Amino acid sequence: MAEHNYDKQVEELVRYYKQAVERIKSELDRFDLSDFSRANQLATLKNIADILKGLNEDAAQWVADNIPMAARAGVADAIVALGVVNTAAEAMQIVKFNRVNKELVAAAVADTQADLLAVTQNVERRVKATVRQVVGEAMRQNLAQGINGRRTMNADIMAGLRGKLGDSLNTGIIDSAGRRWDPKVYVDMLSRTKMMRMTMDATINEAVDREAYYGQISSHGAKDACRNWEGRIVKLVADAPGDYPYIGDLPGREIFHPRCRHTVSPIRRPDRYE
Ligand SMILES: [Zn+2]
């Protein structure tokens, strides 16, 4: 069974985010904290919105290319595992999405695009709120000028406000478990997990369509909880006969967790693998 490595694709997507973050950082560095005009704020926020708009377009295109690619790889896996052809290259020639896979791919593309859009919306909201807060604080400092005989803003205060602007880019995302993520790290985890998941779901759908109702979990000498599942036989549909766990019921903390590299290889006769 082919082991899939989506590092190259994930790195490309993460690079889009890194580049956007760098460009936003330099917008924030250029932002003049002594200019309290609304026009100054709006110009910066507009530039940031434009950067994020470009990022959203690149990310949406990436998803439209890569989620179907991951699904094709999954279908090819099933075709090879079931002995229809001998090589992955031959399998790729005959890959077609069955009805279930067609729908699944469309849904996964939409879901992943929505998840990535939520990342940029989150970044935009935080950056906007921070720019407003920092301008407010700068204005207050300005009002208080003269208290200590200085005419310009204290360098420490200035650096503190600049730091707040920079921080607004680093901890944007809070996941469903309440953990905070750097958006770039989150995008890496999300896209990698979605691609692996897509590949496996496409494999299962192709296998079931070809009347193979069991699968064997791949082995690569895992060190985490997955190791207990390596080589195990599972059912691909809940009501297949036999005393095997159904793949959909496996504990997500132990196997097929985020970033998990394990896959399932379809088989027709589980008794031959025991
Ligand atoms: Zn694993």
mmCIF file of C-alpha atoms and ligand atoms in Angstrom:
data_model
loop_
_atom_site.group_PDB
_atom_site.id
_atom_site.type_symbol
_atom_site.label_atom_id
_atom_site.label_comp_id
_atom_site.label_asym_id
_atom_site.label_seq_id
_atom_site.Cartn_x
_atom_site.Cartn_y
_atom_site.Cartn_z
ATOM 1 C CA MET A 1 0.000 0.000 0.000
ATOM 2 C CA ALA A 2 1.325 3.349 -0.993
ATOM 3 C CA GLU A 3 2.135 5.665 1.820
ATOM 4 C CA HIS A 4 1.137 9.173 0.965
ATOM 5 C CA ASN A 5 3.254 12.126 1.695
ATOM 6 C CA TYR A 6 1.569 15.452 1.155
ATOM 7 C CA ASP A 7 4.425 17.553 2.561
ATOM 8 C CA LYS A 8 5.081 19.337 -0.724
ATOM 9 C CA GLN A 9 1.443 20.346 -1.216
ATOM 10 C CA VAL A 10 0.971 21.365 2.415
ATOM 11 C CA GLU A 11 4.177 23.415 2.322
ATOM 12 C CA GLU A 12 2.911 25.272 -0.734
ATOM 13 C CA LEU A 13 -0.304 26.241 1.048
ATOM 14 C CA VAL A 14 1.519 27.208 4.238
ATOM 15 C CA ARG A 15 3.864 29.345 2.124
ATOM 16 C CA TYR A 16 0.864 31.391 0.924
ATOM 17 C CA TYR A 17 -0.029 32.068 4.564
ATOM 18 C CA LYS A 18 3.549 32.907 5.531
ATOM 19 C CA GLN A 19 3.870 35.347 2.642
ATOM 20 C CA ALA A 20 0.574 37.012 3.527
ATOM 21 C CA VAL A 21 1.605 37.300 7.182
ATOM 22 C CA GLU A 22 4.951 38.840 6.161
ATOM 23 C CA ARG A 23 3.208 41.376 3.955
ATOM 24 C CA ILE A 24 0.735 42.261 6.710
ATOM 25 C CA LYS A 25 3.633 42.607 9.140
ATOM 26 C CA SER A 26 5.339 45.113 6.915
ATOM 27 C CA GLU A 27 2.047 47.032 6.543
ATOM 28 C CA LEU A 28 1.844 47.165 10.342
ATOM 29 C CA ASP A 29 5.511 48.192 10.628
ATOM 30 C CA ARG A 30 4.887 51.040 8.211
ATOM 31 C CA PHE A 31 1.792 52.124 10.106
ATOM 32 C CA ASP A 32 2.433 55.600 11.496
ATOM 33 C CA LEU A 33 1.460 55.595 15.174
ATOM 34 C CA SER A 34 1.686 59.377 15.370
ATOM 35 C CA ASP A 35 -0.887 59.895 12.619
ATOM 36 C CA PHE A 36 -4.289 59.619 14.304
ATOM 37 C CA SER A 37 -6.317 60.386 11.205
ATOM 38 C CA ARG A 38 -9.040 57.966 10.254
ATOM 39 C CA ALA A 39 -7.657 57.951 6.710
ATOM 40 C CA ASN A 40 -4.357 56.545 7.994
ATOM 41 C CA GLN A 41 -6.137 53.666 9.730
ATOM 42 C CA LEU A 42 -8.428 52.970 6.823
ATOM 43 C CA ALA A 43 -5.571 52.907 4.320
ATOM 44 C CA THR A 44 -3.709 50.299 6.382
ATOM 45 C CA LEU A 45 -6.801 48.186 6.977
ATOM 46 C CA LYS A 46 -7.641 48.325 3.275
ATOM 47 C CA ASN A 47 -4.176 47.096 2.329
ATOM 48 C CA ILE A 48 -4.455 44.268 4.832
ATOM 49 C CA ALA A 49 -7.902 43.298 3.536
ATOM 50 C CA ASP A 50 -6.475 43.192 -0.005
ATOM 51 C CA ILE A 51 -3.625 40.913 1.082
ATOM 52 C CA LEU A 52 -6.107 38.558 2.755
ATOM 53 C CA LYS A 53 -8.391 38.600 -0.267
ATOM 54 C CA GLY A 54 -5.509 37.450 -2.443
ATOM 55 C CA LEU A 55 -4.673 34.795 0.130
ATOM 56 C CA ASN A 56 -8.270 33.516 0.121
ATOM 57 C CA GLU A 57 -8.210 33.195 -3.658
ATOM 58 C CA ASP A 58 -4.919 31.274 -3.629
ATOM 59 C CA ALA A 59 -6.124 29.033 -0.818
ATOM 60 C CA ALA A 60 -9.450 28.291 -2.549
ATOM 61 C CA GLN A 61 -7.593 27.323 -5.728
ATOM 62 C CA TRP A 62 -5.203 25.141 -3.753
ATOM 63 C CA VAL A 63 -8.154 23.284 -2.227
ATOM 64 C CA ALA A 64 -9.868 22.887 -5.607
ATOM 65 C CA ASP A 65 -6.667 21.276 -6.964
ATOM 66 C CA ASN A 66 -5.468 19.243 -4.021
ATOM 67 C CA ILE A 67 -8.543 17.722 -2.375
ATOM 68 C CA PRO A 68 -9.571 15.967 -5.637
ATOM 69 C CA MET A 69 -5.924 14.942 -6.089
ATOM 70 C CA ALA A 70 -5.941 13.304 -2.642
ATOM 71 C CA ALA A 71 -9.185 11.534 -3.541
ATOM 72 C CA ARG A 72 -7.724 10.221 -6.821
ATOM 73 C CA ALA A 73 -4.760 8.831 -4.893
ATOM 74 C CA GLY A 74 -7.198 7.076 -2.550
ATOM 75 C CA VAL A 75 -9.178 5.527 -5.388
ATOM 76 C CA ALA A 76 -5.920 4.379 -7.026
ATOM 77 C CA ASP A 77 -4.863 2.749 -3.725
ATOM 78 C CA ALA A 78 -8.048 0.694 -3.644
ATOM 79 C CA ILE A 79 -7.661 -0.326 -7.288
ATOM 80 C CA VAL A 80 -4.095 -1.537 -6.685
ATOM 81 C CA ALA A 81 -4.880 -3.182 -3.329
ATOM 82 C CA LEU A 82 -7.725 -5.154 -4.885
ATOM 83 C CA GLY A 83 -5.486 -6.360 -7.682
ATOM 84 C CA VAL A 84 -7.356 -4.669 -10.535
ATOM 85 C CA VAL A 85 -4.003 -3.400 -11.850
ATOM 86 C CA ASN A 86 -0.468 -3.828 -10.583
ATOM 87 C CA THR A 87 0.949 -0.345 -10.256
ATOM 88 C CA ALA A 88 -0.154 3.001 -8.930
ATOM 89 C CA ALA A 89 0.673 4.539 -12.331
ATOM 90 C CA GLU A 90 -1.675 2.122 -14.097
ATOM 91 C CA ALA A 91 -4.309 2.740 -11.453
ATOM 92 C CA MET A 92 -4.115 6.518 -11.929
ATOM 93 C CA GLN A 93 -5.011 5.968 -15.603
ATOM 94 C CA ILE A 94 -8.351 4.394 -14.728
ATOM 95 C CA VAL A 95 -9.332 6.383 -11.644
ATOM 96 C CA LYS A 96 -12.902 7.569 -11.752
ATOM 97 C CA PHE A 97 -14.985 8.973 -8.932
ATOM 98 C CA ASN A 98 -18.063 6.888 -8.186
ATOM 99 C CA ARG A 99 -21.225 8.685 -7.112
ATOM 100 C CA VAL A 100 -20.358 8.650 -3.412
ATOM 101 C CA ASN A 101 -16.824 9.868 -4.034
ATOM 102 C CA LYS A 102 -18.054 12.628 -6.341
ATOM 103 C CA GLU A 103 -20.267 13.958 -3.574
ATOM 104 C CA LEU A 104 -17.648 13.451 -0.926
ATOM 105 C CA VAL A 105 -15.025 15.370 -2.916
ATOM 106 C CA ALA A 106 -17.416 18.270 -3.525
ATOM 107 C CA ALA A 107 -18.304 18.385 0.176
ATOM 108 C CA ALA A 108 -14.665 18.161 1.284
ATOM 109 C CA VAL A 109 -13.649 20.964 -1.101
ATOM 110 C CA ALA A 110 -16.415 23.201 0.263
ATOM 111 C CA ASP A 111 -15.639 22.322 3.902
ATOM 112 C CA THR A 112 -11.916 22.881 3.557
ATOM 113 C CA GLN A 113 -12.391 26.184 1.751
ATOM 114 C CA ALA A 114 -14.773 27.304 4.515
ATOM 115 C CA ASP A 115 -12.296 26.259 7.237
ATOM 116 C CA LEU A 116 -9.473 28.187 5.562
ATOM 117 C CA LEU A 117 -11.704 31.193 5.005
ATOM 118 C CA ALA A 118 -12.469 31.159 8.732
ATOM 119 C CA VAL A 119 -8.707 31.382 9.379
ATOM 120 C CA THR A 120 -8.271 34.553 7.338
ATOM 121 C CA GLN A 121 -11.475 36.086 8.711
ATOM 122 C CA ASN A 122 -10.181 35.446 12.182
ATOM 123 C CA VAL A 123 -6.817 37.048 11.368
ATOM 124 C CA GLU A 124 -8.527 40.037 9.804
ATOM 125 C CA ARG A 125 -10.790 40.543 12.806
ATOM 126 C CA ARG A 126 -7.906 40.402 15.264
ATOM 127 C CA VAL A 127 -5.671 42.690 13.266
ATOM 128 C CA LYS A 128 -8.454 45.238 12.795
ATOM 129 C CA ALA A 129 -9.363 45.218 16.487
ATOM 130 C CA THR A 130 -5.703 45.544 17.464
ATOM 131 C CA VAL A 131 -5.054 48.458 15.079
ATOM 132 C CA ARG A 132 -8.027 50.298 16.603
ATOM 133 C CA GLN A 133 -6.948 49.529 20.148
ATOM 134 C CA VAL A 134 -3.353 50.587 19.493
ATOM 135 C CA VAL A 135 -4.415 53.831 17.805
ATOM 136 C CA GLY A 136 -6.656 54.531 20.795
ATOM 137 C CA GLU A 137 -3.775 53.988 23.180
ATOM 138 C CA ALA A 138 -1.449 56.112 21.073
ATOM 139 C CA MET A 139 -3.990 58.921 21.099
ATOM 140 C CA ARG A 140 -4.315 58.726 24.864
ATOM 141 C CA GLN A 141 -0.533 58.859 25.211
ATOM 142 C CA ASN A 142 -0.576 61.893 22.967
ATOM 143 C CA LEU A 143 -3.147 63.603 25.177
ATOM 144 C CA ALA A 144 -0.975 62.967 28.187
ATOM 145 C CA GLN A 145 2.111 64.406 26.512
ATOM 146 C CA GLY A 146 3.870 66.993 28.530
ATOM 147 C CA ILE A 147 3.091 65.276 31.822
ATOM 148 C CA ASN A 148 6.701 64.185 31.998
ATOM 149 C CA GLY A 149 8.089 67.040 29.955
ATOM 150 C CA ARG A 150 8.476 64.956 26.789
ATOM 151 C CA ARG A 151 7.072 65.971 23.475
ATOM 152 C CA THR A 152 7.192 62.635 21.689
ATOM 153 C CA MET A 153 5.921 59.242 22.674
ATOM 154 C CA ASN A 154 8.145 57.261 24.987
ATOM 155 C CA ALA A 155 10.108 54.691 22.971
ATOM 156 C CA ASP A 156 9.078 51.854 25.305
ATOM 157 C CA ILE A 157 5.421 52.663 24.909
ATOM 158 C CA MET A 158 5.879 52.881 21.159
ATOM 159 C CA ALA A 159 7.629 49.507 21.112
ATOM 160 C CA GLY A 160 4.858 48.029 23.255
ATOM 161 C CA LEU A 161 2.190 49.207 20.832
ATOM 162 C CA ARG A 162 4.185 47.889 17.874
ATOM 163 C CA GLY A 163 4.518 44.561 19.686
ATOM 164 C CA LYS A 164 0.754 44.350 20.121
ATOM 165 C CA LEU A 165 0.288 44.865 16.397
ATOM 166 C CA GLY A 166 2.754 42.076 15.636
ATOM 167 C CA ASP A 167 1.202 39.701 18.201
ATOM 168 C CA SER A 168 -2.192 40.071 16.593
ATOM 169 C CA LEU A 169 -0.818 37.896 13.770
ATOM 170 C CA ASN A 170 0.536 35.060 15.881
ATOM 171 C CA THR A 171 -2.248 33.552 17.939
ATOM 172 C CA GLY A 172 -5.277 33.987 15.741
ATOM 173 C CA ILE A 173 -6.978 30.643 15.863
ATOM 174 C CA ILE A 174 -8.794 28.950 18.725
ATOM 175 C CA ASP A 175 -9.915 25.408 17.872
ATOM 176 C CA SER A 176 -12.964 23.531 19.160
ATOM 177 C CA ALA A 177 -10.903 22.224 22.103
ATOM 178 C CA GLY A 178 -10.040 25.808 23.105
ATOM 179 C CA ARG A 179 -6.373 25.593 22.072
ATOM 180 C CA ARG A 180 -4.696 28.617 20.543
ATOM 181 C CA TRP A 181 -2.866 28.181 17.270
ATOM 182 C CA ASP A 182 -0.512 30.174 15.175
ATOM 183 C CA PRO A 183 -2.512 30.437 11.919
ATOM 184 C CA LYS A 184 0.364 28.932 9.865
ATOM 185 C CA VAL A 185 0.625 25.894 12.150
ATOM 186 C CA TYR A 186 -3.128 25.503 12.147
ATOM 187 C CA VAL A 187 -3.291 25.634 8.342
ATOM 188 C CA ASP A 188 -0.569 22.971 8.148
ATOM 189 C CA MET A 189 -2.448 20.649 10.522
ATOM 190 C CA LEU A 190 -5.814 21.288 8.877
ATOM 191 C CA SER A 191 -4.749 20.791 5.263
ATOM 192 C CA ARG A 192 -2.608 17.729 6.003
ATOM 193 C CA THR A 193 -5.405 16.090 7.974
ATOM 194 C CA LYS A 194 -8.016 16.878 5.304
ATOM 195 C CA MET A 195 -5.877 15.434 2.522
ATOM 196 C CA MET A 196 -5.105 12.218 4.408
ATOM 197 C CA ARG A 197 -8.743 11.864 5.410
ATOM 198 C CA MET A 198 -9.877 12.453 1.833
ATOM 199 C CA THR A 199 -7.503 9.785 0.545
ATOM 200 C CA MET A 200 -8.722 7.256 3.068
ATOM 201 C CA ASP A 201 -12.418 7.992 2.554
ATOM 202 C CA ALA A 202 -11.978 7.727 -1.222
ATOM 203 C CA THR A 203 -10.195 4.381 -0.775
ATOM 204 C CA ILE A 204 -13.041 3.074 1.377
ATOM 205 C CA ASN A 205 -15.751 4.213 -1.039
ATOM 206 C CA GLU A 206 -13.983 2.679 -4.011
ATOM 207 C CA ALA A 207 -13.405 -0.561 -2.089
ATOM 208 C CA VAL A 208 -17.015 -0.883 -0.964
ATOM 209 C CA ASP A 209 -18.166 -0.150 -4.520
ATOM 210 C CA ARG A 210 -15.964 -3.073 -5.597
ATOM 211 C CA GLU A 211 -17.470 -5.242 -2.870
ATOM 212 C CA ALA A 212 -14.438 -5.311 -0.606
ATOM 213 C CA TYR A 213 -15.769 -4.720 2.885
ATOM 214 C CA TYR A 214 -12.617 -5.052 5.000
ATOM 215 C CA GLY A 215 -9.302 -3.338 5.276
ATOM 216 C CA GLN A 216 -5.933 -3.643 6.958
ATOM 217 C CA ILE A 217 -4.419 -0.661 8.741
ATOM 218 C CA SER A 218 -0.971 0.274 7.454
ATOM 219 C CA SER A 219 2.229 -0.130 9.491
ATOM 220 C CA HIS A 220 5.241 2.162 9.644
ATOM 221 C CA GLY A 221 6.465 1.478 13.170
ATOM 222 C CA ALA A 222 4.450 4.253 14.806
ATOM 223 C CA LYS A 223 5.468 5.291 18.315
ATOM 224 C CA ASP A 224 2.176 6.860 19.368
ATOM 225 C CA ALA A 225 -1.113 5.153 20.284
ATOM 226 C CA CYS A 226 -1.568 4.224 16.615
ATOM 227 C CA ARG A 227 0.977 1.427 17.043
ATOM 228 C CA ASN A 228 -1.684 -0.774 18.660
ATOM 229 C CA TRP A 229 -3.688 -0.573 15.462
ATOM 230 C CA GLU A 230 -0.949 -1.271 12.938
ATOM 231 C CA GLY A 231 -1.768 -4.313 10.818
ATOM 232 C CA ARG A 232 -5.224 -4.738 12.367
ATOM 233 C CA ILE A 233 -8.192 -5.794 10.247
ATOM 234 C CA VAL A 234 -11.234 -3.520 10.289
ATOM 235 C CA LYS A 235 -14.635 -3.473 8.622
ATOM 236 C CA LEU A 236 -15.213 -0.751 6.052
ATOM 237 C CA VAL A 237 -18.992 -0.972 6.496
ATOM 238 C CA ALA A 238 -20.585 -1.432 9.910
ATOM 239 C CA ASP A 239 -22.794 -4.397 9.025
ATOM 240 C CA ALA A 240 -20.177 -6.556 7.253
ATOM 241 C CA PRO A 241 -20.042 -9.996 8.877
ATOM 242 C CA GLY A 242 -17.230 -10.949 11.248
ATOM 243 C CA ASP A 243 -15.825 -9.875 14.563
ATOM 244 C CA TYR A 244 -13.769 -6.893 13.437
ATOM 245 C CA PRO A 245 -14.093 -3.313 14.614
ATOM 246 C CA TYR A 246 -15.801 -0.926 12.208
ATOM 247 C CA ILE A 247 -13.375 1.706 10.934
ATOM 248 C CA GLY A 248 -15.874 4.477 11.719
ATOM 249 C CA ASP A 249 -15.940 3.465 15.391
ATOM 250 C CA LEU A 250 -12.194 3.499 16.067
ATOM 251 C CA PRO A 251 -11.145 5.899 18.845
ATOM 252 C CA GLY A 252 -9.945 9.094 17.158
ATOM 253 C CA ARG A 253 -7.374 9.685 19.897
ATOM 254 C CA GLU A 254 -5.639 6.425 19.056
ATOM 255 C CA ILE A 255 -5.829 6.100 15.292
ATOM 256 C CA PHE A 256 -6.571 8.444 12.367
ATOM 257 C CA HIS A 257 -5.969 11.441 14.621
ATOM 258 C CA PRO A 258 -4.994 14.822 13.116
ATOM 259 C CA ARG A 259 -1.720 14.513 11.131
ATOM 260 C CA CYS A 260 -1.952 10.687 11.359
ATOM 261 C CA ARG A 261 -0.172 8.981 8.441
ATOM 262 C CA HIS A 262 -1.929 5.649 8.758
ATOM 263 C CA THR A 263 -4.019 4.418 5.868
ATOM 264 C CA VAL A 264 -6.230 1.433 5.245
ATOM 265 C CA SER A 265 -5.672 -1.112 2.517
ATOM 266 C CA PRO A 266 -8.860 -2.810 1.290
ATOM 267 C CA ILE A 267 -9.134 -6.582 1.341
ATOM 268 C CA ARG A 268 -11.888 -8.987 0.342
ATOM 269 C CA ARG A 269 -11.093 -11.970 2.588
ATOM 270 C CA PRO A 270 -10.132 -10.913 6.128
ATOM 271 C CA ASP A 271 -9.713 -14.537 7.268
ATOM 272 C CA ARG A 272 -6.622 -14.829 5.075
ATOM 273 C CA TYR A 273 -4.829 -12.125 7.069
ATOM 274 C CA GLU A 274 -5.238 -13.502 10.570
HETATM 275 ZN ZN ZN B 1 -1.287 7.165 12.993
#
